[in-house]
Short mmCIF file of C-alpha atoms and ligand atoms in Angstrom, two decimals:
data_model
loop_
_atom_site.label_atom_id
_atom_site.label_comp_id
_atom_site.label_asym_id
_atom_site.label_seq_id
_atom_site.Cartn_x
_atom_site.Cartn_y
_atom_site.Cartn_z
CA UNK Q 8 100.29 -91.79 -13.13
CA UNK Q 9 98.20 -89.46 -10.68
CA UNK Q 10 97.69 -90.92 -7.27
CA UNK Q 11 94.20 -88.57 -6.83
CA UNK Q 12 91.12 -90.25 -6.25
CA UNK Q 13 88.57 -87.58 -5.49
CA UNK Q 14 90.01 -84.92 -8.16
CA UNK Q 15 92.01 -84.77 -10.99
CA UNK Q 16 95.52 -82.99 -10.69
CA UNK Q 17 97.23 -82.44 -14.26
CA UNK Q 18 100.09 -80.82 -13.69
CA UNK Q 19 100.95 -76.93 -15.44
CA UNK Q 20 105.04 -77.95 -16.09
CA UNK Q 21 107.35 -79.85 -14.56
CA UNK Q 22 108.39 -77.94 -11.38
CA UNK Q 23 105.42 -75.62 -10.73
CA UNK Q 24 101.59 -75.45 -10.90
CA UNK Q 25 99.02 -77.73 -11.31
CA UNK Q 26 95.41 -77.72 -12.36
CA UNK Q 27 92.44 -79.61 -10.19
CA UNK Q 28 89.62 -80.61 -11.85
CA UNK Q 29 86.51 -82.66 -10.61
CA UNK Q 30 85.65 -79.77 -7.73
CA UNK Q 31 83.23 -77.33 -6.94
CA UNK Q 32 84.63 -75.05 -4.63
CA UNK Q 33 81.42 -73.78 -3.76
CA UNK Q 34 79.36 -77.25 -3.00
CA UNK Q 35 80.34 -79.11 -0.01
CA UNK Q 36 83.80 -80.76 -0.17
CA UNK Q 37 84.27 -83.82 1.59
CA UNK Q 38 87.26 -84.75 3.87
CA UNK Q 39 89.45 -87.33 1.54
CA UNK Q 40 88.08 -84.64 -1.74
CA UNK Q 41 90.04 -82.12 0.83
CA UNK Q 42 92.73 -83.77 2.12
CA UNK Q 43 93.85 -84.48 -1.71
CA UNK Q 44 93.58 -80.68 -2.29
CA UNK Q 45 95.58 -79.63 0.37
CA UNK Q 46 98.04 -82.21 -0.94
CA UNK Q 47 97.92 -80.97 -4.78
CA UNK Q 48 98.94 -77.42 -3.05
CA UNK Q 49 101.14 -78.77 -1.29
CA UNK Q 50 102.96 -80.44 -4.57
CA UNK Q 51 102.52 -78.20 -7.07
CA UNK Q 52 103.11 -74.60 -4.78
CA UNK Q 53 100.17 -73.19 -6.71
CA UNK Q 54 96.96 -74.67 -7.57
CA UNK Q 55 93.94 -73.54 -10.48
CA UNK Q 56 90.79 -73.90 -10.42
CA UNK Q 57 87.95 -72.94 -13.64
CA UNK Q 58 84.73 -72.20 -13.55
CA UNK Q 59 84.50 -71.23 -9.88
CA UNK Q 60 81.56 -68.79 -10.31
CA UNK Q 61 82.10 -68.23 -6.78
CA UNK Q 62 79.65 -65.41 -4.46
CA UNK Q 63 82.01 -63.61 -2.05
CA UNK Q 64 80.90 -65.25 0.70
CA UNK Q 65 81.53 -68.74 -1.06
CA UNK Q 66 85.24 -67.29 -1.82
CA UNK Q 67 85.62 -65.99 1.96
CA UNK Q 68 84.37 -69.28 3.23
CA UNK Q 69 87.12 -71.43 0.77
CA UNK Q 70 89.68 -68.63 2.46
CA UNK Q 71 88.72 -69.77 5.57
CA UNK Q 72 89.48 -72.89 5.30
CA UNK Q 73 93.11 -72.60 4.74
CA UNK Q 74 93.45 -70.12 7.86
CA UNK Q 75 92.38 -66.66 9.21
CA UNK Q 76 92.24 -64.17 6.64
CA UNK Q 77 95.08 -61.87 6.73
CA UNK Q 78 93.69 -58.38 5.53
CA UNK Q 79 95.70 -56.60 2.79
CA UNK Q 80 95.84 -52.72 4.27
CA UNK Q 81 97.32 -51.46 1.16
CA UNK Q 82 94.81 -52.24 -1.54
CA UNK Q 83 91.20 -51.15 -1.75
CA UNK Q 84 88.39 -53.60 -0.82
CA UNK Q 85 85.51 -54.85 -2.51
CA UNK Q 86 82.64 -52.96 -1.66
CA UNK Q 87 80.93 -54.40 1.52
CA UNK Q 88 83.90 -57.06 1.63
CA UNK Q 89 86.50 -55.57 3.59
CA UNK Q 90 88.49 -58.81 3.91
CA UNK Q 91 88.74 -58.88 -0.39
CA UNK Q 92 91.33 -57.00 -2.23
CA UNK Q 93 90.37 -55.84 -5.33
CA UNK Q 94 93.24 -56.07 -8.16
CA UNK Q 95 91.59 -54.06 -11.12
CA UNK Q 96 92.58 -52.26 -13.76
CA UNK Q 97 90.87 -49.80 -16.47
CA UNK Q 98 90.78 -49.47 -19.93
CA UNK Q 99 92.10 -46.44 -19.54
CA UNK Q 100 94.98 -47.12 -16.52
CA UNK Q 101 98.44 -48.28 -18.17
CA UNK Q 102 100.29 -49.52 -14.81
CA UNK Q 103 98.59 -52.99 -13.48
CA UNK Q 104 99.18 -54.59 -10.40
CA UNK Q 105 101.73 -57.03 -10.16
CA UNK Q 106 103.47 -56.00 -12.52
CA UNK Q 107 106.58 -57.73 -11.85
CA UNK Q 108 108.33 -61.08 -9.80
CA UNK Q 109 106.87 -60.66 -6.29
CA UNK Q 110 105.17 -62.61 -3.62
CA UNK Q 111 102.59 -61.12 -1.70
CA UNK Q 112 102.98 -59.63 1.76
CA UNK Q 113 106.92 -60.38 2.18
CA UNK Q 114 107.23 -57.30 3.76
CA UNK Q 115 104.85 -58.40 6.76
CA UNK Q 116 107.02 -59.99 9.96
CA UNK Q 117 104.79 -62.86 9.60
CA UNK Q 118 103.83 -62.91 5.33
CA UNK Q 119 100.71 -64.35 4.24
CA UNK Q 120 100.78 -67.97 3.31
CA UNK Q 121 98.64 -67.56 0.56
CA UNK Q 122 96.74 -66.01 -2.38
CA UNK Q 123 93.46 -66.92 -3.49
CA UNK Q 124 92.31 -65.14 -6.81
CA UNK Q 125 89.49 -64.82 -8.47
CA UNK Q 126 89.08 -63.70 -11.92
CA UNK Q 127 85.71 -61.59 -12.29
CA UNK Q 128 86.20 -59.86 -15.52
CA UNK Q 129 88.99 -60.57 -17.88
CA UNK Q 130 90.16 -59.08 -21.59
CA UNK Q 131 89.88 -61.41 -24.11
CA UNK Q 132 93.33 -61.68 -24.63
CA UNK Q 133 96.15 -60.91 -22.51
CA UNK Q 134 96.38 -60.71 -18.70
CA UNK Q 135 97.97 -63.84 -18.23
CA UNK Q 136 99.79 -64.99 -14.65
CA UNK Q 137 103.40 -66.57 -14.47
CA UNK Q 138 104.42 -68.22 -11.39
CA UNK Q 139 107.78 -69.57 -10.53
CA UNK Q 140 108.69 -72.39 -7.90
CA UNK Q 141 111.08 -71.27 -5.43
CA UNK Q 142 111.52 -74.94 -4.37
CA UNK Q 143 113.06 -75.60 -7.41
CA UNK Q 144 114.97 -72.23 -7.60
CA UNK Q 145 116.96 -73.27 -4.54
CA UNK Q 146 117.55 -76.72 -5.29
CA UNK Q 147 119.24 -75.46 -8.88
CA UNK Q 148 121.73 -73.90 -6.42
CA UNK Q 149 125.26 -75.26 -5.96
CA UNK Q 150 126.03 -76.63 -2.78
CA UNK Q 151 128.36 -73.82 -2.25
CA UNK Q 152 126.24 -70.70 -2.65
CA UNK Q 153 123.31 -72.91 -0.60
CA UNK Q 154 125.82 -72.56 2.00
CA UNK Q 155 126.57 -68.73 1.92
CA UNK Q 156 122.61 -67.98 1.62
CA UNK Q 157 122.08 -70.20 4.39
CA UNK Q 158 124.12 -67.71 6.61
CA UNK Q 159 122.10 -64.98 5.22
CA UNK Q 160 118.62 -62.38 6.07
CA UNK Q 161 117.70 -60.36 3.67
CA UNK Q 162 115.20 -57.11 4.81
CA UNK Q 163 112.00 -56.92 2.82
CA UNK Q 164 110.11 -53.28 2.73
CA UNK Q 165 106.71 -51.76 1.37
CA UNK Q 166 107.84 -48.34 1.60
CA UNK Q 167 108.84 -47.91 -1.67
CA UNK Q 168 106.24 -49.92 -3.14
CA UNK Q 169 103.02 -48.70 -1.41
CA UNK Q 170 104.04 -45.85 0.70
CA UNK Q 171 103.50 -41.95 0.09
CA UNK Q 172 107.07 -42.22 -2.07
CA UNK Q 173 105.96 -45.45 -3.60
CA UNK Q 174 105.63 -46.57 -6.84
CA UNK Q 175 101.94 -47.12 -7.44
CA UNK Q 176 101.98 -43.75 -5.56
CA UNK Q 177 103.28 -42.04 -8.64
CA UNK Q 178 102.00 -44.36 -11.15
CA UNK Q 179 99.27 -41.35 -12.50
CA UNK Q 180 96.33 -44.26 -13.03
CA UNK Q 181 97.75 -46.31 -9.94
CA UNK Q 182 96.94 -44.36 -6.81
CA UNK Q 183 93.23 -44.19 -6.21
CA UNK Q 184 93.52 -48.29 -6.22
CA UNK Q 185 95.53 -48.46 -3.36
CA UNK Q 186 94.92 -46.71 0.54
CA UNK Q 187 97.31 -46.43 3.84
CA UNK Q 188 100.55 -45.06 2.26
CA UNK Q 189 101.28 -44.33 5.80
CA UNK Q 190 101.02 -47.71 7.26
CA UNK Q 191 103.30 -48.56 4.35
CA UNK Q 192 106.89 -47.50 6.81
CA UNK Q 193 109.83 -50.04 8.67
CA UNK Q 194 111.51 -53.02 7.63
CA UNK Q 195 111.23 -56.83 8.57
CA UNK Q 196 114.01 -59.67 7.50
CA UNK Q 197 113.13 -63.41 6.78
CA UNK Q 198 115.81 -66.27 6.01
CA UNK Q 199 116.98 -65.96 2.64
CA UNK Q 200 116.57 -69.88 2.70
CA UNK Q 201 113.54 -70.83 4.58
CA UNK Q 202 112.28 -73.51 5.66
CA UNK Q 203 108.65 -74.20 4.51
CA UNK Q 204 106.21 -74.24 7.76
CA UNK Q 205 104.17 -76.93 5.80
CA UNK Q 206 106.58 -78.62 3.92
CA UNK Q 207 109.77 -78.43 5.70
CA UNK Q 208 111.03 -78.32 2.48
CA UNK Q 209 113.90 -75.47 1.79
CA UNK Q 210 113.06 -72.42 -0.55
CA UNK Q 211 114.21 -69.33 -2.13
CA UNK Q 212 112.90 -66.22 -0.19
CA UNK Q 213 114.01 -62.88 -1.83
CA UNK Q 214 112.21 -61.59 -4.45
CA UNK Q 215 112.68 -58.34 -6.86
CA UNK Q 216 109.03 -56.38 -5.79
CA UNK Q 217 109.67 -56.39 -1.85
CA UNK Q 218 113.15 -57.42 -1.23
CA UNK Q 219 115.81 -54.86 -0.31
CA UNK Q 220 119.47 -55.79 0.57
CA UNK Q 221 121.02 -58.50 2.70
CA UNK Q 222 121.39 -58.11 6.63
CA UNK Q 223 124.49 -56.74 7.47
CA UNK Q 224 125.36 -55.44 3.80
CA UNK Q 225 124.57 -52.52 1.52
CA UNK Q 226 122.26 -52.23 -0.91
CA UNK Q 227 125.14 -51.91 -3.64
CA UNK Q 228 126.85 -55.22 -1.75
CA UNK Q 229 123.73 -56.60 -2.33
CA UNK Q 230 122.68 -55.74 -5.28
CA UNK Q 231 125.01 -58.49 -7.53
CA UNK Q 232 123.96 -61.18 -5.70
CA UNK Q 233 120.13 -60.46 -5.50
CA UNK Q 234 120.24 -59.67 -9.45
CA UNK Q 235 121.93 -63.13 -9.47
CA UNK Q 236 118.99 -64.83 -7.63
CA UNK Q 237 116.17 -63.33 -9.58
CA UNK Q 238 117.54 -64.07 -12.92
CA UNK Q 239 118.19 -67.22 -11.67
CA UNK Q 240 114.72 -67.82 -10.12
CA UNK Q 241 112.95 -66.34 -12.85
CA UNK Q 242 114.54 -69.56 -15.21
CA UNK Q 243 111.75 -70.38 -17.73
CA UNK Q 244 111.97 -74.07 -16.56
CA UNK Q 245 110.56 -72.84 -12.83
CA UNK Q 246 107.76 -71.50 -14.38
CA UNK Q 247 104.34 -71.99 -15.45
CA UNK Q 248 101.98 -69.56 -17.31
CA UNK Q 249 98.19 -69.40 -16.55
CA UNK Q 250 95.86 -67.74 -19.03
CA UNK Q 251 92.57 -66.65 -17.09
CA UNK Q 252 88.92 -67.29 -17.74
CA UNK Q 253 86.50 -65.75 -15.88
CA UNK Q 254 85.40 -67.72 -12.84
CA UNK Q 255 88.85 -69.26 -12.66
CA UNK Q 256 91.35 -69.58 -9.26
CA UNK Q 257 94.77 -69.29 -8.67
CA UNK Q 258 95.62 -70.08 -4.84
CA UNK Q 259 99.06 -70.16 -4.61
CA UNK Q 260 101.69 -70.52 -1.84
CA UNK Q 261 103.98 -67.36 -0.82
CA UNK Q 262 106.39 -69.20 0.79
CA UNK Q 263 106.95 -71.74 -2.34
CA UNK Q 264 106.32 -69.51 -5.36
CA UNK Q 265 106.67 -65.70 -7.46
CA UNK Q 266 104.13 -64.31 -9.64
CA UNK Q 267 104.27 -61.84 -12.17
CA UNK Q 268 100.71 -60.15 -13.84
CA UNK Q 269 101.28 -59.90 -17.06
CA UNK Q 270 100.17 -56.00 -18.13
CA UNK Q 271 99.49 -56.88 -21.83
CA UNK Q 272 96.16 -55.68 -22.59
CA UNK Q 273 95.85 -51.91 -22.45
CA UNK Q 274 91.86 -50.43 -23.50
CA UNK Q 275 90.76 -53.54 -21.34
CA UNK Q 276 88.98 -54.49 -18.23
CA UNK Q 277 90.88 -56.77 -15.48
CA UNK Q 278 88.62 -57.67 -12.49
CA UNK Q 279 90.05 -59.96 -9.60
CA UNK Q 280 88.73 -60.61 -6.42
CA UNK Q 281 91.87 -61.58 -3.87
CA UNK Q 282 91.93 -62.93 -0.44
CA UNK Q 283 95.32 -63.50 1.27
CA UNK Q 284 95.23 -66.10 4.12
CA UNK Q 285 97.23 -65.33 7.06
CA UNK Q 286 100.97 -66.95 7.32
CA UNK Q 287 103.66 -67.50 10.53
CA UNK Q 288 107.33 -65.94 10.93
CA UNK Q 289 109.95 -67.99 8.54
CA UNK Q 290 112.40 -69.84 9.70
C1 SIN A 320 98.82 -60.05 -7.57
O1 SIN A 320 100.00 -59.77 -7.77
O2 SIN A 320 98.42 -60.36 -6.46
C2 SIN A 320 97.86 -60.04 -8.73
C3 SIN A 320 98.14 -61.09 -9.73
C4 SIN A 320 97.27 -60.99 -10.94
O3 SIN A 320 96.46 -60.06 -11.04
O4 SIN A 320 97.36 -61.85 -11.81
#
């Protein structure tokens, strides 16, 4: 039975997701209704929200409370809201954006702790979001490969992602969404197992968008192992699926989960508004 007083949590699947009800994100939100949010995050990795008919300025100031906003250089703004990402895509455009198992900002020495999005136009059918709990992805593990990843970094890049070789670069419909191929250079490397800043709790931190070899190895050395992990991660029983409305929310946690945009609904509209909140170095 839930233990929520000032919201309702109903849970998306066993392992990841859960959906609050009993909130209006853009009303005022009392301290316990808050603390039991921040808990239901917590839990569940990544939360929903529907009918969130939020302005921008009611989405920036949710944002805010989670953290500084950490500014997404790679994808084009809203207009007149630098600080929110716009994830669209055309009728006409056939590549979407995440498009496959990621987390957001990986690549970033210090990734963002979370997404908050914001569905503004949707098709009527298709364009759903998976997400996949990376808590439970590592505790699947065996006690022996636990052990070897523990040992392990693994280097994350945007280069070939957003930069001026990228693959949104030379998607034909992609480019004109996204800005700063330059910026989009280096390498950083995170814990393969980190531990959650929040939750202390241990999770899976490589994923298939961002992620590209080991420390210390070769891509090809690296290669088995990481196709290993993300079949493994991707398990059906991590995940949850959410099917959008407009005015709904995902805010999920990219140190706990993967998402995946499902690109399903070609000769449609897909509007979403996203803010990432800032993050620390993992450990
Ligand atoms: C993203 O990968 O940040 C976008 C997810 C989505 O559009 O569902």
């Amino acid at each position: 039975m839930s233990d929520y007083e000032t919201i309702e949590v109903r849970p998306m699947s066993e392992r990841c997701g859960a959906e609050v009800l009993g909130i209006d994100l853009g009303g005022r939100i009392g301290n316990r209704q808050w603390d039991e949010v921040r808990r239901a995050f917590a839990e569940h990795g990544v939360i929903f929200f529907r009918e969130q008919r939020l302005t921008p300025e009611q989405h920036l100031d949710f944002a805010r409370r989670w953290g500084p906003i950490d500014v997404n250089r790679f994808f084009q703004a809203v207009p007149g809201y630098p600080e929110i990402a716009e994830v669209r895509k055309e009728p006409e455009q056939k590549t979407n954006i995440g498009g496959g198992w990621h987390t957001d900002h990986s690549y970033d020495a210090a990734p963002a702790m979370g997404s908050i999005l914001l569905a503004r136009e949707v098709p009527e059918h298709g364009g759903d979001t998976l997400f996949s709990s990376m808590y439970a992805a590592w505790d699947a593990l065996s006690e022996g490969l636990k052990e070897t990843l523990l040992a392990l970094r693994a280097v994350h890049s945007a280069a070939h992602v957003f930069g001026e070789k990228g693959g949104y670069k030379q998607a034909a419909a992609g480019g004109p969404q996204f800005k700063n191929a330059a910026l989009a250079v280096g390498e950083v490397s995170h814990p393969v197992g980190i531990v959650h800043p929040e939750s202390g709790r241990r999770a899976l931190y490589v994923n298939p968008a961002f992620t590209l070899r080991f420390e210390g190895w070769t891509a090809a050395e690296s290669k088995p192992l990481l196709d290993f992990l993300y079949a493994h991660a991707a398990r059906p029983e991590f995940t949850c699926r959410f099917r959008w409305r407009e005015g709904s929310i995902a805010f999920w946690d990219n140190r706990a989960t993967w998402h995946y945009a499902l690109n399903d609904y070609h000769g449609d509209r897909r509007v979403m508004h996203r803010i990432t909140v800032a993050g620390s170095m993992l450990g």
